[in-house]
Amino acid sequence: MKKRILSGMRPTGKLHLGHYLGVLANYVKLQDEYDCYFMVADMHALTTKWNESGSIREYRREMALDWLGAGLDPQKSAIFCQSDVPEHAYLFTLLAMITPVSWVERNPTVKEMIRDMDLKDNVNLGLLSYPVLMAADIMVYRAEVVPVGKDQVPHLEFARELARAFNHTYHVNLFPEPQPILNEFQRLSGLDGRRMSKSLGNDIVVSDPPEVTAKRMMTAYTDPLKVRKDDPGHPEAGCVIYQYHKLLQPDTAPEAKTQCEQGCLGCVAHKRSVAAMVSERLVGFQERRAAFAADPQSVDRILVEGREKASVVAAETVRMVREAMGI
């Protein structure tokens, strides 16, 4: 039997190029090798967007469209919304009973979110207990593997620790300790050189038309010392356009690097060229996405079918947990 995967993303807006080339491309590969459960993590979105919850329903549909456009196949993978499977919240409540407060207070995921979002003292209980809900998401499917980047491996350890604690406390071997599947994709920089993020306003939205992408690309950070075309450039010194070029067309990137260094390639021309590369890469994605968007009922049906598949496994897990705990 195939090993089972659980992974998900918070619906906080349309997905960007970093999501598409990193996370979604990996999802598409994994669905041929594993029993995959892909979750629109709308309950997690409430941990930081509790006061903007009106947009979450729209965002989760947009995310489903992006996933389907990227090539996720509902015949191979369960695609569903977290809140549509109540067992996530039920298992979270039971796991909270055996989770020491010190575990969540020292968790790097929570610390990073509080720091990055500048929440300071405005931290709700949902955010503080985020790692427990994340563990419940994984454990309710008894997932054996979870796709993560290298920087996320420590975050997965919380779920592994909680699985060990449950098995030890109740003398069962119910939960596997989920192992990481490393995604080697290098995090994509945003247009300003920082990490790509909608909140920073430096992203390239993959569902945008080519003319919007081209306009956005004109704002990308390049070598500030290369003022004119014939100035010698330094593409390796933080030039975002060159980074995108290496990723999208690695075979032609060395030539572009040489031309830039010799003053034969201007930044504006290079931006236009790379914008065309991005749009070309996204043609298939946008065609598939548009087809699903034109048939909203098909998306609803896919989410219902994914929920039904997920619910079967989740309900069985909760039944076994209740039996183990004696409730």
Short mmCIF file of C-alpha atoms in Angstrom, two decimals:
data_model
loop_
_atom_site.label_atom_id
_atom_site.label_comp_id
_atom_site.label_asym_id
_atom_site.label_seq_id
_atom_site.Cartn_x
_atom_site.Cartn_y
_atom_site.Cartn_z
CA MET A 1 0.00 0.00 0.00
CA LYS A 2 1.07 3.57 -0.65
CA LYS A 3 2.18 5.61 2.32
CA ARG A 4 -0.25 8.35 3.31
CA ILE A 5 0.51 12.09 3.05
CA LEU A 6 -1.26 15.04 4.62
CA SER A 7 -0.40 18.56 3.59
CA GLY A 8 -2.23 21.85 3.41
CA MET A 9 -2.05 25.60 2.95
CA ARG A 10 -3.85 28.48 4.61
CA PRO A 11 -6.27 30.32 2.28
CA THR A 12 -5.14 33.91 2.65
CA GLY A 13 -5.35 34.98 -1.02
CA LYS A 14 -4.44 33.94 -4.53
CA LEU A 15 -1.28 31.86 -4.77
CA HIS A 16 1.96 33.31 -6.09
CA LEU A 17 4.82 32.01 -8.20
CA GLY A 18 6.75 30.70 -5.20
CA HIS A 19 3.77 28.56 -4.18
CA TYR A 20 3.34 27.27 -7.72
CA LEU A 21 6.97 26.37 -8.47
CA GLY A 22 7.70 25.10 -4.97
CA VAL A 23 4.71 23.63 -3.17
CA LEU A 24 2.25 22.83 -5.96
CA ALA A 25 4.78 21.34 -8.36
CA ASN A 26 5.82 19.04 -5.52
CA TYR A 27 2.19 18.11 -4.74
CA VAL A 28 1.63 17.08 -8.35
CA LYS A 29 4.64 14.75 -8.26
CA LEU A 30 3.72 13.23 -4.91
CA GLN A 31 0.17 12.27 -5.88
CA ASP A 32 1.50 9.54 -8.18
CA GLU A 33 3.58 7.96 -5.41
CA TYR A 34 1.52 8.42 -2.23
CA ASP A 35 -2.02 8.29 -0.88
CA CYS A 36 -2.49 12.06 -0.69
CA TYR A 37 -4.80 14.24 1.38
CA PHE A 38 -4.51 17.93 0.50
CA MET A 39 -6.30 20.28 2.86
CA VAL A 40 -7.39 23.90 2.46
CA ALA A 41 -6.53 24.93 6.02
CA ASP A 42 -9.31 27.46 6.61
CA MET A 43 -9.40 26.88 10.38
CA HIS A 44 -5.72 27.76 10.55
CA ALA A 45 -6.45 30.96 8.63
CA LEU A 46 -8.65 32.09 11.53
CA THR A 47 -5.67 32.09 13.90
CA THR A 48 -4.49 35.35 12.32
CA LYS A 49 -7.51 36.44 10.22
CA TRP A 50 -10.26 36.06 12.82
CA ASN A 51 -11.33 39.64 12.19
CA GLU A 52 -11.25 39.26 8.39
CA SER A 53 -13.05 35.93 8.16
CA GLY A 54 -15.49 37.14 5.49
CA SER A 55 -12.85 36.65 2.80
CA ILE A 56 -11.84 33.11 3.80
CA ARG A 57 -14.67 31.40 1.89
CA GLU A 58 -13.69 33.20 -1.31
CA TYR A 59 -10.01 32.52 -0.75
CA ARG A 60 -10.48 28.79 -0.21
CA ARG A 61 -12.28 28.51 -3.57
CA GLU A 62 -9.48 30.46 -5.23
CA MET A 63 -6.98 28.07 -3.64
CA ALA A 64 -8.88 25.03 -4.87
CA LEU A 65 -8.86 26.50 -8.39
CA ASP A 66 -5.11 27.12 -8.17
CA TRP A 67 -4.52 23.54 -7.01
CA LEU A 68 -6.63 22.09 -9.81
CA GLY A 69 -4.97 24.39 -12.34
CA ALA A 70 -1.56 23.20 -11.17
CA GLY A 71 -2.54 19.61 -11.95
CA LEU A 72 -3.81 18.10 -8.72
CA ASP A 73 -6.07 15.23 -9.76
CA PRO A 74 -9.16 14.54 -7.59
CA GLN A 75 -9.07 10.96 -8.85
CA LYS A 76 -5.68 10.52 -7.20
CA SER A 77 -5.88 12.89 -4.22
CA ALA A 78 -8.48 13.95 -1.68
CA ILE A 79 -8.88 17.72 -1.97
CA PHE A 80 -11.00 19.19 0.82
CA CYS A 81 -11.52 22.02 3.30
CA GLN A 82 -10.31 21.48 6.84
CA SER A 83 -13.46 22.89 8.44
CA ASP A 84 -15.65 20.45 6.50
CA VAL A 85 -14.17 17.52 8.45
CA PRO A 86 -15.16 18.06 12.13
CA GLU A 87 -12.83 15.31 13.32
CA HIS A 88 -9.90 17.75 12.99
CA ALA A 89 -11.35 19.91 15.76
CA TYR A 90 -12.43 16.89 17.80
CA LEU A 91 -8.98 15.31 17.78
CA PHE A 92 -7.41 18.70 18.47
CA THR A 93 -9.47 18.94 21.67
CA LEU A 94 -8.42 15.49 22.85
CA LEU A 95 -4.75 16.06 22.02
CA ALA A 96 -4.84 19.39 23.88
CA MET A 97 -5.53 17.41 27.05
CA ILE A 98 -2.12 15.74 26.90
CA THR A 99 -0.10 18.70 25.55
CA PRO A 100 2.02 20.62 28.10
CA VAL A 101 1.73 24.40 27.73
CA SER A 102 5.52 24.64 27.66
CA TRP A 103 5.56 22.67 24.40
CA VAL A 104 3.52 25.23 22.49
CA GLU A 105 5.23 28.23 24.11
CA ARG A 106 8.63 27.14 22.84
CA ASN A 107 7.44 26.03 19.40
CA PRO A 108 9.32 27.88 16.60
CA THR A 109 6.24 28.04 14.34
CA VAL A 110 4.31 30.14 16.84
CA LYS A 111 7.29 32.37 17.63
CA GLU A 112 7.93 33.06 13.96
CA MET A 113 4.30 33.91 13.20
CA ILE A 114 4.09 36.29 16.18
CA ARG A 115 7.32 37.98 15.09
CA ASP A 116 6.60 38.13 11.33
CA MET A 117 3.07 39.48 11.83
CA ASP A 118 4.13 41.87 14.61
CA LEU A 119 1.32 40.57 16.84
CA LYS A 120 3.15 41.30 20.11
CA ASP A 121 0.53 40.94 22.88
CA ASN A 122 -2.37 40.40 20.46
CA VAL A 123 -1.99 36.60 20.38
CA ASN A 124 -5.17 34.56 20.59
CA LEU A 125 -5.47 31.06 22.04
CA GLY A 126 -6.00 29.64 18.57
CA LEU A 127 -2.60 30.89 17.42
CA LEU A 128 -0.88 29.75 20.59
CA SER A 129 -2.31 26.25 20.13
CA TYR A 130 -1.62 26.26 16.37
CA PRO A 131 0.94 23.42 16.65
CA VAL A 132 -1.61 21.16 18.35
CA LEU A 133 -4.14 21.70 15.56
CA MET A 134 -1.39 21.13 13.00
CA ALA A 135 -0.53 17.85 14.70
CA ALA A 136 -4.22 16.88 14.76
CA ASP A 137 -4.43 17.55 11.03
CA ILE A 138 -1.63 15.08 10.42
CA MET A 139 -2.60 12.52 13.04
CA VAL A 140 -6.30 12.33 12.17
CA TYR A 141 -5.25 10.66 8.90
CA ARG A 142 -2.46 8.71 10.57
CA ALA A 143 -0.21 10.23 7.92
CA GLU A 144 3.20 8.64 7.67
CA VAL A 145 4.93 11.39 5.72
CA VAL A 146 4.59 15.17 5.36
CA PRO A 147 6.20 17.24 2.57
CA VAL A 148 8.21 20.12 4.04
CA GLY A 149 11.11 22.38 3.23
CA LYS A 150 14.36 22.08 5.17
CA ASP A 151 13.47 25.05 7.35
CA GLN A 152 10.18 23.40 8.34
CA VAL A 153 11.58 20.10 9.61
CA PRO A 154 11.73 21.33 13.26
CA HIS A 155 8.03 22.26 13.02
CA LEU A 156 7.14 18.67 12.18
CA GLU A 157 8.89 17.43 15.30
CA PHE A 158 6.00 18.72 17.41
CA ALA A 159 3.59 16.30 15.71
CA ARG A 160 6.10 13.48 16.10
CA GLU A 161 6.50 14.28 19.81
CA LEU A 162 2.74 14.38 20.33
CA ALA A 163 2.27 11.06 18.50
CA ARG A 164 4.87 9.48 20.79
CA ALA A 165 3.21 10.98 23.85
CA PHE A 166 -0.22 9.64 22.93
CA ASN A 167 1.04 6.15 22.12
CA HIS A 168 3.02 6.02 25.36
CA THR A 169 0.28 7.45 27.59
CA TYR A 170 -2.42 5.07 26.37
CA HIS A 171 -0.20 2.04 25.65
CA VAL A 172 -1.13 1.79 21.97
CA ASN A 173 0.65 1.97 18.65
CA LEU A 174 -2.02 4.02 16.97
CA PHE A 175 -0.13 6.95 15.51
CA PRO A 176 2.95 6.70 13.28
CA GLU A 177 5.63 9.30 13.78
CA PRO A 178 5.32 11.31 10.54
CA GLN A 179 8.53 11.56 8.56
CA PRO A 180 9.48 14.58 6.43
CA ILE A 181 9.70 14.44 2.66
CA LEU A 182 12.14 17.21 1.89
CA ASN A 183 11.28 19.61 -0.89
CA GLU A 184 14.61 20.79 -2.30
CA PHE A 185 13.08 23.79 -4.06
CA GLN A 186 14.86 26.98 -3.04
CA ARG A 187 12.51 29.62 -1.65
CA LEU A 188 11.76 32.20 -4.33
CA SER A 189 12.54 35.83 -3.62
CA GLY A 190 9.89 38.47 -4.06
CA LEU A 191 10.20 41.30 -6.57
CA ASP A 192 12.01 43.43 -3.97
CA GLY A 193 14.48 40.73 -2.98
CA ARG A 194 12.75 39.78 0.27
CA ARG A 195 10.79 36.54 0.63
CA MET A 196 7.83 36.46 -1.74
CA SER A 197 4.64 37.25 0.14
CA LYS A 198 1.27 38.78 -0.58
CA SER A 199 1.46 40.73 2.67
CA LEU A 200 4.70 42.36 1.51
CA GLY A 201 3.21 43.28 -1.86
CA ASN A 202 6.14 41.76 -3.75
CA ASP A 203 4.51 38.68 -5.24
CA ILE A 204 3.68 37.47 -8.75
CA VAL A 205 0.16 36.02 -8.71
CA VAL A 206 0.02 32.94 -10.92
CA SER A 207 -3.59 33.51 -11.98
CA ASP A 208 -2.87 37.04 -13.25
CA PRO A 209 -2.89 37.57 -17.04
CA PRO A 210 0.45 38.05 -18.88
CA GLU A 211 0.08 41.83 -19.14
CA VAL A 212 -0.25 42.13 -15.36
CA THR A 213 2.75 39.86 -14.82
CA ALA A 214 4.81 41.92 -17.28
CA LYS A 215 3.90 45.15 -15.49
CA ARG A 216 4.74 43.66 -12.10
CA MET A 217 8.06 42.37 -13.39
CA MET A 218 9.13 45.91 -14.30
CA THR A 219 9.28 46.68 -10.55
CA ALA A 220 11.74 43.85 -9.83
CA TYR A 221 15.00 44.62 -8.05
CA THR A 222 18.14 44.45 -10.20
CA ASP A 223 21.74 45.57 -9.85
CA PRO A 224 21.54 49.24 -8.68
CA LEU A 225 24.98 49.92 -10.18
CA LYS A 226 23.77 49.02 -13.66
CA VAL A 227 22.08 52.30 -14.61
CA ARG A 228 22.45 52.00 -18.40
CA LYS A 229 22.44 49.01 -20.69
CA ASP A 230 26.18 49.22 -21.40
CA ASP A 231 27.13 49.39 -17.73
CA PRO A 232 28.71 46.13 -16.50
CA GLY A 233 26.20 44.27 -14.36
CA HIS A 234 26.54 41.94 -11.38
CA PRO A 235 23.62 39.50 -11.75
CA GLU A 236 24.75 37.25 -8.92
CA ALA A 237 24.62 40.17 -6.47
CA GLY A 238 20.96 39.89 -5.55
CA CYS A 239 19.40 40.49 -8.96
CA VAL A 240 15.88 39.05 -8.70
CA ILE A 241 15.42 38.84 -12.48
CA TYR A 242 18.52 36.69 -12.88
CA GLN A 243 17.35 34.42 -10.06
CA TYR A 244 14.04 33.88 -11.86
CA HIS A 245 15.87 33.28 -15.16
CA LYS A 246 18.06 30.57 -13.62
CA LEU A 247 15.00 28.86 -12.23
CA LEU A 248 12.82 29.07 -15.33
CA GLN A 249 15.40 28.55 -18.09
CA PRO A 250 18.66 27.30 -16.58
CA ASP A 251 20.11 26.49 -20.01
CA THR A 252 20.02 30.11 -21.21
CA ALA A 253 20.85 31.76 -17.89
CA PRO A 254 24.68 31.60 -18.28
CA GLU A 255 24.51 33.45 -21.59
CA ALA A 256 22.29 36.14 -20.04
CA LYS A 257 24.74 36.45 -17.16
CA THR A 258 27.65 37.00 -19.54
CA GLN A 259 25.73 39.55 -21.61
CA CYS A 260 24.74 41.44 -18.48
CA GLU A 261 28.32 41.51 -17.17
CA GLN A 262 29.60 42.73 -20.56
CA GLY A 263 27.00 45.49 -20.82
CA CYS A 264 25.19 43.86 -23.73
CA LEU A 265 21.90 43.16 -21.92
CA GLY A 266 19.86 45.89 -20.28
CA CYS A 267 17.70 45.36 -17.23
CA VAL A 268 14.46 46.42 -18.95
CA ALA A 269 14.98 43.96 -21.81
CA HIS A 270 15.88 41.22 -19.35
CA LYS A 271 12.73 41.94 -17.32
CA ARG A 272 10.58 41.65 -20.43
CA SER A 273 12.26 38.40 -21.39
CA VAL A 274 11.79 36.83 -17.95
CA ALA A 275 8.18 38.04 -17.76
CA ALA A 276 7.57 36.15 -21.01
CA MET A 277 9.21 33.05 -19.47
CA VAL A 278 6.86 33.23 -16.49
CA SER A 279 3.78 33.62 -18.67
CA GLU A 280 4.89 30.76 -20.90
CA ARG A 281 5.38 28.49 -17.88
CA LEU A 282 1.88 29.34 -16.66
CA VAL A 283 -0.05 28.75 -19.91
CA GLY A 284 -1.17 25.22 -19.04
CA PHE A 285 -1.96 26.18 -15.47
CA GLN A 286 -4.11 29.13 -16.48
CA GLU A 287 -5.99 27.14 -19.12
CA ARG A 288 -6.86 24.37 -16.66
CA ARG A 289 -7.78 26.89 -13.97
CA ALA A 290 -10.05 28.81 -16.32
CA ALA A 291 -11.85 25.61 -17.31
CA PHE A 292 -12.62 24.76 -13.68
CA ALA A 293 -13.57 28.37 -12.90
CA ALA A 294 -16.12 28.23 -15.73
CA ASP A 295 -17.80 25.26 -14.05
CA PRO A 296 -18.19 26.15 -10.35
CA GLN A 297 -20.31 23.08 -9.67
CA SER A 298 -17.41 20.83 -10.63
CA VAL A 299 -15.24 22.49 -7.97
CA ASP A 300 -17.98 22.06 -5.37
CA ARG A 301 -18.33 18.41 -6.32
CA ILE A 302 -14.57 17.83 -6.03
CA LEU A 303 -14.48 19.37 -2.54
CA VAL A 304 -17.48 17.29 -1.44
CA GLU A 305 -15.92 14.09 -2.76
CA GLY A 306 -12.63 14.97 -1.07
CA ARG A 307 -14.44 15.64 2.21
CA GLU A 308 -16.22 12.29 2.02
CA LYS A 309 -12.97 10.42 1.43
CA ALA A 310 -11.20 12.31 4.22
CA SER A 311 -14.09 11.82 6.63
CA VAL A 312 -13.95 8.03 6.36
CA VAL A 313 -10.34 7.91 7.56
CA ALA A 314 -10.77 10.71 10.12
CA ALA A 315 -13.86 9.12 11.70
CA GLU A 316 -12.06 5.79 12.05
CA THR A 317 -9.11 7.50 13.73
CA VAL A 318 -11.36 9.30 16.22
CA ARG A 319 -13.14 6.05 17.01
CA MET A 320 -9.83 4.38 17.85
CA VAL A 321 -8.66 7.40 19.87
CA ARG A 322 -11.84 7.37 21.95
CA GLU A 323 -11.41 3.66 22.58
CA ALA A 324 -7.76 4.13 23.60
CA MET A 325 -8.64 7.00 25.97
CA GLY A 326 -11.65 5.20 27.41
CA ILE A 327 -14.30 7.80 26.52
#
